[in-house]
Amino acid sequence: PNVAWKMVIKIFYFFIALFSVVMVFLSVQTPYVAELFNGDDSKIATIEMHGIDDYEITNDKITAKFSAKSGERFSNKDVFSDFVADKIFDDLNHTITSKNAELTKNLAVAYGNAHYKNSDNIEYFSDKISYDTQKHVVFSDTNFTMTQGMDKIEGAKIRYEIEKKQTFAKGVKGWFWEKK
């Protein structure tokens, strides 16, 4: 009986030693969740939204409408799906739609079948379209197709300054239709 108890005590001490070594090893490891908290909490949503409609009303008229199927709010941005934004600026209606969008302080980035259209019948399509809310500029740094009526332009980059009604593009080729 003494030999059996000595063996049980040795096994018990072995497991205690093993447990202690494992606990020391685990205590010096960085938990896998800590990667999410490295000073950038943009990976953790603070609010989840569904069926979003937001209106900007000035001087008794609606000057902007924003809607999305769903969204999430992070500390430095908002992320939306099925994005639609309408803005009236100098009596022109400007609309941006896309599958997804990110909004930061001064920039709205629409991506995934992004489409811009205004009431002057100018529209363009791209994988990503951005709108600078301070400078009132719509731009894309990816390939785009722009149309106005029957005219069509394809290019590498585009910038449309809303206040000046001017378009700047790089790497373009175009097709223009004339009536005779």
mmCIF file with all atom_site columns, C-alpha atoms in Angstrom:
data_model
loop_
_atom_site.group_PDB
_atom_site.id
_atom_site.type_symbol
_atom_site.label_atom_id
_atom_site.label_alt_id
_atom_site.label_comp_id
_atom_site.label_asym_id
_atom_site.label_entity_id
_atom_site.label_seq_id
_atom_site.pdbx_PDB_ins_code
_atom_site.Cartn_x
_atom_site.Cartn_y
_atom_site.Cartn_z
_atom_site.occupancy
_atom_site.B_iso_or_equiv
_atom_site.pdbx_formal_charge
_atom_site.auth_seq_id
_atom_site.auth_comp_id
_atom_site.auth_asym_id
_atom_site.auth_atom_id
_atom_site.pdbx_PDB_model_num
ATOM 1   C CA . PRO A 1 1   ? 0.000   0.000  0.000   1.00 0.00 ? 1   PRO A CA 1
ATOM 2   C CA . ASN A 1 2   ? 2.837   2.442  0.693   1.00 0.00 ? 2   ASN A CA 1
ATOM 3   C CA . VAL A 1 3   ? 4.217   1.963  -2.818  1.00 0.00 ? 3   VAL A CA 1
ATOM 4   C CA . ALA A 1 4   ? 0.801   2.682  -4.369  1.00 0.00 ? 4   ALA A CA 1
ATOM 5   C CA . TRP A 1 5   ? 0.353   5.892  -2.333  1.00 0.00 ? 5   TRP A CA 1
ATOM 6   C CA . LYS A 1 6   ? 3.864   7.030  -3.193  1.00 0.00 ? 6   LYS A CA 1
ATOM 7   C CA . MET A 1 7   ? 3.059   6.501  -6.889  1.00 0.00 ? 7   MET A CA 1
ATOM 8   C CA . VAL A 1 8   ? -0.227  8.434  -6.574  1.00 0.00 ? 8   VAL A CA 1
ATOM 9   C CA . ILE A 1 9   ? 1.578   11.317 -4.851  1.00 0.00 ? 9   ILE A CA 1
ATOM 10  C CA . LYS A 1 10  ? 4.294   11.352 -7.560  1.00 0.00 ? 10  LYS A CA 1
ATOM 11  C CA . ILE A 1 11  ? 1.613   11.440 -10.291 1.00 0.00 ? 11  ILE A CA 1
ATOM 12  C CA . PHE A 1 12  ? -0.237  14.180 -8.399  1.00 0.00 ? 12  PHE A CA 1
ATOM 13  C CA . TYR A 1 13  ? 2.955   16.294 -8.098  1.00 0.00 ? 13  TYR A CA 1
ATOM 14  C CA . PHE A 1 14  ? 3.742   15.669 -11.770 1.00 0.00 ? 14  PHE A CA 1
ATOM 15  C CA . PHE A 1 15  ? 0.334   17.054 -12.805 1.00 0.00 ? 15  PHE A CA 1
ATOM 16  C CA . ILE A 1 16  ? 0.704   20.003 -10.413 1.00 0.00 ? 16  ILE A CA 1
ATOM 17  C CA . ALA A 1 17  ? 4.126   20.790 -11.942 1.00 0.00 ? 17  ALA A CA 1
ATOM 18  C CA . LEU A 1 18  ? 2.749   20.390 -15.469 1.00 0.00 ? 18  LEU A CA 1
ATOM 19  C CA . PHE A 1 19  ? -0.230  22.633 -14.613 1.00 0.00 ? 19  PHE A CA 1
ATOM 20  C CA . SER A 1 20  ? 2.125   25.270 -13.144 1.00 0.00 ? 20  SER A CA 1
ATOM 21  C CA . VAL A 1 21  ? 4.371   25.258 -16.237 1.00 0.00 ? 21  VAL A CA 1
ATOM 22  C CA . VAL A 1 22  ? 1.338   25.578 -18.546 1.00 0.00 ? 22  VAL A CA 1
ATOM 23  C CA . MET A 1 23  ? -0.113  28.429 -16.476 1.00 0.00 ? 23  MET A CA 1
ATOM 24  C CA . VAL A 1 24  ? 3.208   30.332 -16.500 1.00 0.00 ? 24  VAL A CA 1
ATOM 25  C CA . PHE A 1 25  ? 3.463   29.806 -20.262 1.00 0.00 ? 25  PHE A CA 1
ATOM 26  C CA . LEU A 1 26  ? -0.112  31.030 -20.835 1.00 0.00 ? 26  LEU A CA 1
ATOM 27  C CA . SER A 1 27  ? 0.310   34.037 -18.562 1.00 0.00 ? 27  SER A CA 1
ATOM 28  C CA . VAL A 1 28  ? 3.166   35.421 -20.673 1.00 0.00 ? 28  VAL A CA 1
ATOM 29  C CA . GLN A 1 29  ? 1.259   34.933 -23.943 1.00 0.00 ? 29  GLN A CA 1
ATOM 30  C CA . THR A 1 30  ? -0.776  37.736 -25.509 1.00 0.00 ? 30  THR A CA 1
ATOM 31  C CA . PRO A 1 31  ? -4.389  36.659 -25.722 1.00 0.00 ? 31  PRO A CA 1
ATOM 32  C CA . TYR A 1 32  ? -5.633  36.369 -29.316 1.00 0.00 ? 32  TYR A CA 1
ATOM 33  C CA . VAL A 1 33  ? -8.299  38.993 -28.666 1.00 0.00 ? 33  VAL A CA 1
ATOM 34  C CA . ALA A 1 34  ? -5.691  41.607 -27.814 1.00 0.00 ? 34  ALA A CA 1
ATOM 35  C CA . GLU A 1 35  ? -5.016  42.112 -31.534 1.00 0.00 ? 35  GLU A CA 1
ATOM 36  C CA . LEU A 1 36  ? -8.427  43.783 -31.736 1.00 0.00 ? 36  LEU A CA 1
ATOM 37  C CA . PHE A 1 37  ? -7.490  46.386 -29.111 1.00 0.00 ? 37  PHE A CA 1
ATOM 38  C CA . ASN A 1 38  ? -4.132  47.671 -30.373 1.00 0.00 ? 38  ASN A CA 1
ATOM 39  C CA . GLY A 1 39  ? -5.259  51.293 -30.212 1.00 0.00 ? 39  GLY A CA 1
ATOM 40  C CA . ASP A 1 40  ? -7.462  50.833 -33.285 1.00 0.00 ? 40  ASP A CA 1
ATOM 41  C CA . ASP A 1 41  ? -10.921 49.757 -32.260 1.00 0.00 ? 41  ASP A CA 1
ATOM 42  C CA . SER A 1 42  ? -12.257 50.168 -35.805 1.00 0.00 ? 42  SER A CA 1
ATOM 43  C CA . LYS A 1 43  ? -12.713 46.405 -36.000 1.00 0.00 ? 43  LYS A CA 1
ATOM 44  C CA . ILE A 1 44  ? -15.383 46.391 -33.308 1.00 0.00 ? 44  ILE A CA 1
ATOM 45  C CA . ALA A 1 45  ? -18.752 47.889 -34.166 1.00 0.00 ? 45  ALA A CA 1
ATOM 46  C CA . THR A 1 46  ? -20.427 49.918 -31.442 1.00 0.00 ? 46  THR A CA 1
ATOM 47  C CA . ILE A 1 47  ? -23.812 50.099 -33.186 1.00 0.00 ? 47  ILE A CA 1
ATOM 48  C CA . GLU A 1 48  ? -25.512 47.839 -35.700 1.00 0.00 ? 48  GLU A CA 1
ATOM 49  C CA . MET A 1 49  ? -28.237 49.446 -37.851 1.00 0.00 ? 49  MET A CA 1
ATOM 50  C CA . HIS A 1 50  ? -30.959 48.123 -40.170 1.00 0.00 ? 50  HIS A CA 1
ATOM 51  C CA . GLY A 1 51  ? -33.261 49.978 -42.602 1.00 0.00 ? 51  GLY A CA 1
ATOM 52  C CA . ILE A 1 52  ? -31.517 53.360 -42.396 1.00 0.00 ? 52  ILE A CA 1
ATOM 53  C CA . ASP A 1 53  ? -33.097 56.565 -43.746 1.00 0.00 ? 53  ASP A CA 1
ATOM 54  C CA . ASP A 1 54  ? -31.568 59.949 -42.935 1.00 0.00 ? 54  ASP A CA 1
ATOM 55  C CA . TYR A 1 55  ? -32.686 63.354 -44.251 1.00 0.00 ? 55  TYR A CA 1
ATOM 56  C CA . GLU A 1 56  ? -30.934 66.723 -44.225 1.00 0.00 ? 56  GLU A CA 1
ATOM 57  C CA . ILE A 1 57  ? -33.490 69.540 -44.203 1.00 0.00 ? 57  ILE A CA 1
ATOM 58  C CA . THR A 1 58  ? -32.573 73.217 -44.676 1.00 0.00 ? 58  THR A CA 1
ATOM 59  C CA . ASN A 1 59  ? -34.840 76.181 -45.407 1.00 0.00 ? 59  ASN A CA 1
ATOM 60  C CA . ASP A 1 60  ? -37.939 73.978 -45.317 1.00 0.00 ? 60  ASP A CA 1
ATOM 61  C CA . LYS A 1 61  ? -36.701 71.657 -48.064 1.00 0.00 ? 61  LYS A CA 1
ATOM 62  C CA . ILE A 1 62  ? -34.902 68.334 -48.142 1.00 0.00 ? 62  ILE A CA 1
ATOM 63  C CA . THR A 1 63  ? -31.355 68.864 -49.436 1.00 0.00 ? 63  THR A CA 1
ATOM 64  C CA . ALA A 1 64  ? -30.002 65.356 -48.873 1.00 0.00 ? 64  ALA A CA 1
ATOM 65  C CA . LYS A 1 65  ? -31.303 61.845 -48.354 1.00 0.00 ? 65  LYS A CA 1
ATOM 66  C CA . PHE A 1 66  ? -29.233 58.884 -47.317 1.00 0.00 ? 66  PHE A CA 1
ATOM 67  C CA . SER A 1 67  ? -30.446 55.308 -47.027 1.00 0.00 ? 67  SER A CA 1
ATOM 68  C CA . ALA A 1 68  ? -28.971 51.843 -46.581 1.00 0.00 ? 68  ALA A CA 1
ATOM 69  C CA . LYS A 1 69  ? -30.182 48.336 -45.896 1.00 0.00 ? 69  LYS A CA 1
ATOM 70  C CA . SER A 1 70  ? -27.850 47.909 -42.920 1.00 0.00 ? 70  SER A CA 1
ATOM 71  C CA . GLY A 1 71  ? -24.840 49.486 -41.284 1.00 0.00 ? 71  GLY A CA 1
ATOM 72  C CA . GLU A 1 72  ? -22.335 49.404 -38.480 1.00 0.00 ? 72  GLU A CA 1
ATOM 73  C CA . ARG A 1 73  ? -20.761 52.280 -36.558 1.00 0.00 ? 73  ARG A CA 1
ATOM 74  C CA . PHE A 1 74  ? -17.087 52.111 -35.623 1.00 0.00 ? 74  PHE A CA 1
ATOM 75  C CA . SER A 1 75  ? -15.018 54.703 -33.766 1.00 0.00 ? 75  SER A CA 1
ATOM 76  C CA . ASN A 1 76  ? -13.532 56.154 -36.963 1.00 0.00 ? 76  ASN A CA 1
ATOM 77  C CA . LYS A 1 77  ? -16.081 55.274 -39.690 1.00 0.00 ? 77  LYS A CA 1
ATOM 78  C CA . ASP A 1 78  ? -19.532 53.993 -40.534 1.00 0.00 ? 78  ASP A CA 1
ATOM 79  C CA . VAL A 1 79  ? -19.962 51.032 -42.909 1.00 0.00 ? 79  VAL A CA 1
ATOM 80  C CA . PHE A 1 80  ? -23.162 50.440 -44.905 1.00 0.00 ? 80  PHE A CA 1
ATOM 81  C CA . SER A 1 81  ? -24.646 47.939 -47.350 1.00 0.00 ? 81  SER A CA 1
ATOM 82  C CA . ASP A 1 82  ? -27.023 48.737 -50.240 1.00 0.00 ? 82  ASP A CA 1
ATOM 83  C CA . PHE A 1 83  ? -26.038 52.392 -50.072 1.00 0.00 ? 83  PHE A CA 1
ATOM 84  C CA . VAL A 1 84  ? -27.996 55.261 -51.701 1.00 0.00 ? 84  VAL A CA 1
ATOM 85  C CA . ALA A 1 85  ? -27.162 58.941 -51.208 1.00 0.00 ? 85  ALA A CA 1
ATOM 86  C CA . ASP A 1 86  ? -28.986 61.869 -52.852 1.00 0.00 ? 86  ASP A CA 1
ATOM 87  C CA . LYS A 1 87  ? -27.713 65.436 -52.461 1.00 0.00 ? 87  LYS A CA 1
ATOM 88  C CA . ILE A 1 88  ? -29.149 68.618 -53.945 1.00 0.00 ? 88  ILE A CA 1
ATOM 89  C CA . PHE A 1 89  ? -26.363 71.090 -54.593 1.00 0.00 ? 89  PHE A CA 1
ATOM 90  C CA . ASP A 1 90  ? -26.934 74.290 -56.637 1.00 0.00 ? 90  ASP A CA 1
ATOM 91  C CA . ASP A 1 91  ? -30.304 72.925 -57.806 1.00 0.00 ? 91  ASP A CA 1
ATOM 92  C CA . LEU A 1 92  ? -28.688 69.798 -59.264 1.00 0.00 ? 92  LEU A CA 1
ATOM 93  C CA . ASN A 1 93  ? -29.525 66.402 -57.859 1.00 0.00 ? 93  ASN A CA 1
ATOM 94  C CA . HIS A 1 94  ? -26.474 64.168 -57.279 1.00 0.00 ? 94  HIS A CA 1
ATOM 95  C CA . THR A 1 95  ? -26.950 60.471 -56.527 1.00 0.00 ? 95  THR A CA 1
ATOM 96  C CA . ILE A 1 96  ? -24.412 57.826 -55.548 1.00 0.00 ? 96  ILE A CA 1
ATOM 97  C CA . THR A 1 97  ? -25.417 54.181 -55.173 1.00 0.00 ? 97  THR A CA 1
ATOM 98  C CA . SER A 1 98  ? -23.349 51.104 -54.404 1.00 0.00 ? 98  SER A CA 1
ATOM 99  C CA . LYS A 1 99  ? -23.375 47.689 -52.820 1.00 0.00 ? 99  LYS A CA 1
ATOM 100 C CA . ASN A 1 100 ? -21.260 48.930 -49.879 1.00 0.00 ? 100 ASN A CA 1
ATOM 101 C CA . ALA A 1 101 ? -20.007 52.249 -48.515 1.00 0.00 ? 101 ALA A CA 1
ATOM 102 C CA . GLU A 1 102 ? -17.790 53.691 -45.803 1.00 0.00 ? 102 GLU A CA 1
ATOM 103 C CA . LEU A 1 103 ? -18.328 57.151 -44.326 1.00 0.00 ? 103 LEU A CA 1
ATOM 104 C CA . THR A 1 104 ? -15.619 58.985 -42.428 1.00 0.00 ? 104 THR A CA 1
ATOM 105 C CA . LYS A 1 105 ? -15.543 62.604 -41.303 1.00 0.00 ? 105 LYS A CA 1
ATOM 106 C CA . ASN A 1 106 ? -15.124 64.225 -44.759 1.00 0.00 ? 106 ASN A CA 1
ATOM 107 C CA . LEU A 1 107 ? -15.217 61.308 -47.178 1.00 0.00 ? 107 LEU A CA 1
ATOM 108 C CA . ALA A 1 108 ? -17.869 58.914 -48.435 1.00 0.00 ? 108 ALA A CA 1
ATOM 109 C CA . VAL A 1 109 ? -16.445 55.918 -50.315 1.00 0.00 ? 109 VAL A CA 1
ATOM 110 C CA . ALA A 1 110 ? -18.914 53.795 -52.283 1.00 0.00 ? 110 ALA A CA 1
ATOM 111 C CA . TYR A 1 111 ? -17.640 50.466 -53.592 1.00 0.00 ? 111 TYR A CA 1
ATOM 112 C CA . GLY A 1 112 ? -19.063 47.432 -55.303 1.00 0.00 ? 112 GLY A CA 1
ATOM 113 C CA . ASN A 1 113 ? -20.996 48.425 -58.457 1.00 0.00 ? 113 ASN A CA 1
ATOM 114 C CA . ALA A 1 114 ? -20.672 52.112 -57.572 1.00 0.00 ? 114 ALA A CA 1
ATOM 115 C CA . HIS A 1 115 ? -22.741 54.511 -59.686 1.00 0.00 ? 115 HIS A CA 1
ATOM 116 C CA . TYR A 1 116 ? -22.846 58.326 -59.737 1.00 0.00 ? 116 TYR A CA 1
ATOM 117 C CA . LYS A 1 117 ? -25.550 60.299 -61.553 1.00 0.00 ? 117 LYS A CA 1
ATOM 118 C CA . ASN A 1 118 ? -26.638 63.928 -61.571 1.00 0.00 ? 118 ASN A CA 1
ATOM 119 C CA . SER A 1 119 ? -29.610 65.757 -63.077 1.00 0.00 ? 119 SER A CA 1
ATOM 120 C CA . ASP A 1 120 ? -27.393 67.077 -65.943 1.00 0.00 ? 120 ASP A CA 1
ATOM 121 C CA . ASN A 1 121 ? -27.532 63.468 -67.174 1.00 0.00 ? 121 ASN A CA 1
ATOM 122 C CA . ILE A 1 122 ? -23.857 62.845 -66.339 1.00 0.00 ? 122 ILE A CA 1
ATOM 123 C CA . GLU A 1 123 ? -23.238 59.472 -64.830 1.00 0.00 ? 123 GLU A CA 1
ATOM 124 C CA . TYR A 1 124 ? -20.344 57.167 -64.278 1.00 0.00 ? 124 TYR A CA 1
ATOM 125 C CA . PHE A 1 125 ? -19.780 53.649 -63.100 1.00 0.00 ? 125 PHE A CA 1
ATOM 126 C CA . SER A 1 126 ? -16.763 52.256 -61.283 1.00 0.00 ? 126 SER A CA 1
ATOM 127 C CA . ASP A 1 127 ? -15.785 49.706 -58.665 1.00 0.00 ? 127 ASP A CA 1
ATOM 128 C CA . LYS A 1 128 ? -15.147 52.572 -56.236 1.00 0.00 ? 128 LYS A CA 1
ATOM 129 C CA . ILE A 1 129 ? -16.459 56.154 -56.192 1.00 0.00 ? 129 ILE A CA 1
ATOM 130 C CA . SER A 1 130 ? -15.546 58.669 -53.492 1.00 0.00 ? 130 SER A CA 1
ATOM 131 C CA . TYR A 1 131 ? -17.202 61.956 -52.511 1.00 0.00 ? 131 TYR A CA 1
ATOM 132 C CA . ASP A 1 132 ? -15.322 64.629 -50.555 1.00 0.00 ? 132 ASP A CA 1
ATOM 133 C CA . THR A 1 133 ? -18.018 66.381 -48.516 1.00 0.00 ? 133 THR A CA 1
ATOM 134 C CA . GLN A 1 134 ? -15.851 69.451 -47.796 1.00 0.00 ? 134 GLN A CA 1
ATOM 135 C CA . LYS A 1 135 ? -14.566 70.108 -51.334 1.00 0.00 ? 135 LYS A CA 1
ATOM 136 C CA . HIS A 1 136 ? -17.715 68.834 -53.106 1.00 0.00 ? 136 HIS A CA 1
ATOM 137 C CA . VAL A 1 137 ? -15.708 66.609 -55.432 1.00 0.00 ? 137 VAL A CA 1
ATOM 138 C CA . VAL A 1 138 ? -16.710 63.191 -56.750 1.00 0.00 ? 138 VAL A CA 1
ATOM 139 C CA . PHE A 1 139 ? -13.757 61.059 -57.857 1.00 0.00 ? 139 PHE A CA 1
ATOM 140 C CA . SER A 1 140 ? -12.546 57.563 -58.597 1.00 0.00 ? 140 SER A CA 1
ATOM 141 C CA . ASP A 1 141 ? -8.996  56.226 -58.752 1.00 0.00 ? 141 ASP A CA 1
ATOM 142 C CA . THR A 1 142 ? -10.134 53.030 -60.482 1.00 0.00 ? 142 THR A CA 1
ATOM 143 C CA . ASN A 1 143 ? -11.289 52.313 -64.034 1.00 0.00 ? 143 ASN A CA 1
ATOM 144 C CA . PHE A 1 144 ? -14.562 54.002 -64.889 1.00 0.00 ? 144 PHE A CA 1
ATOM 145 C CA . THR A 1 145 ? -17.172 54.410 -67.605 1.00 0.00 ? 145 THR A CA 1
ATOM 146 C CA . MET A 1 146 ? -18.800 57.825 -67.907 1.00 0.00 ? 146 MET A CA 1
ATOM 147 C CA . THR A 1 147 ? -21.836 58.629 -70.041 1.00 0.00 ? 147 THR A CA 1
ATOM 148 C CA . GLN A 1 148 ? -23.823 61.703 -70.936 1.00 0.00 ? 148 GLN A CA 1
ATOM 149 C CA . GLY A 1 149 ? -26.664 60.949 -73.289 1.00 0.00 ? 149 GLY A CA 1
ATOM 150 C CA . MET A 1 150 ? -25.227 58.784 -76.084 1.00 0.00 ? 150 MET A CA 1
ATOM 151 C CA . ASP A 1 151 ? -21.622 59.902 -75.440 1.00 0.00 ? 151 ASP A CA 1
ATOM 152 C CA . LYS A 1 152 ? -19.380 57.455 -73.613 1.00 0.00 ? 152 LYS A CA 1
ATOM 153 C CA . ILE A 1 153 ? -15.909 57.789 -72.075 1.00 0.00 ? 153 ILE A CA 1
ATOM 154 C CA . GLU A 1 154 ? -13.805 55.072 -70.452 1.00 0.00 ? 154 GLU A CA 1
ATOM 155 C CA . GLY A 1 155 ? -10.710 55.821 -68.419 1.00 0.00 ? 155 GLY A CA 1
ATOM 156 C CA . ALA A 1 156 ? -8.385  55.075 -65.522 1.00 0.00 ? 156 ALA A CA 1
ATOM 157 C CA . LYS A 1 157 ? -9.191  57.974 -63.129 1.00 0.00 ? 157 LYS A CA 1
ATOM 158 C CA . ILE A 1 158 ? -11.909 60.604 -62.937 1.00 0.00 ? 158 ILE A CA 1
ATOM 159 C CA . ARG A 1 159 ? -12.614 63.722 -60.871 1.00 0.00 ? 159 ARG A CA 1
ATOM 160 C CA . TYR A 1 160 ? -15.828 65.750 -61.085 1.00 0.00 ? 160 TYR A CA 1
ATOM 161 C CA . GLU A 1 161 ? -15.881 69.126 -59.315 1.00 0.00 ? 161 GLU A CA 1
ATOM 162 C CA . ILE A 1 162 ? -19.514 69.769 -58.522 1.00 0.00 ? 162 ILE A CA 1
ATOM 163 C CA . GLU A 1 163 ? -19.276 73.539 -57.907 1.00 0.00 ? 163 GLU A CA 1
ATOM 164 C CA . LYS A 1 164 ? -17.440 74.199 -61.201 1.00 0.00 ? 164 LYS A CA 1
ATOM 165 C CA . LYS A 1 165 ? -19.255 71.452 -63.134 1.00 0.00 ? 165 LYS A CA 1
ATOM 166 C CA . GLN A 1 166 ? -15.882 70.319 -64.488 1.00 0.00 ? 166 GLN A CA 1
ATOM 167 C CA . THR A 1 167 ? -14.671 66.801 -65.144 1.00 0.00 ? 167 THR A CA 1
ATOM 168 C CA . PHE A 1 168 ? -11.005 65.770 -65.212 1.00 0.00 ? 168 PHE A CA 1
ATOM 169 C CA . ALA A 1 169 ? -10.014 62.283 -66.347 1.00 0.00 ? 169 ALA A CA 1
ATOM 170 C CA . LYS A 1 170 ? -6.862  60.293 -67.125 1.00 0.00 ? 170 LYS A CA 1
ATOM 171 C CA . GLY A 1 171 ? -6.272  57.462 -69.562 1.00 0.00 ? 171 GLY A CA 1
ATOM 172 C CA . VAL A 1 172 ? -9.471  58.107 -71.507 1.00 0.00 ? 172 VAL A CA 1
ATOM 173 C CA . LYS A 1 173 ? -10.948 56.922 -74.757 1.00 0.00 ? 173 LYS A CA 1
ATOM 174 C CA . GLY A 1 174 ? -14.325 58.137 -75.886 1.00 0.00 ? 174 GLY A CA 1
ATOM 175 C CA . TRP A 1 175 ? -17.220 57.711 -78.276 1.00 0.00 ? 175 TRP A CA 1
ATOM 176 C CA . PHE A 1 176 ? -19.270 60.762 -79.214 1.00 0.00 ? 176 PHE A CA 1
ATOM 177 C CA . TRP A 1 177 ? -22.458 60.775 -81.261 1.00 0.00 ? 177 TRP A CA 1
ATOM 178 C CA . GLU A 1 178 ? -23.398 63.564 -83.655 1.00 0.00 ? 178 GLU A CA 1
ATOM 179 C CA . LYS A 1 179 ? -26.796 64.140 -85.205 1.00 0.00 ? 179 LYS A CA 1
ATOM 180 C CA . LYS A 1 180 ? -26.621 65.016 -88.881 1.00 0.00 ? 180 LYS A CA 1
#
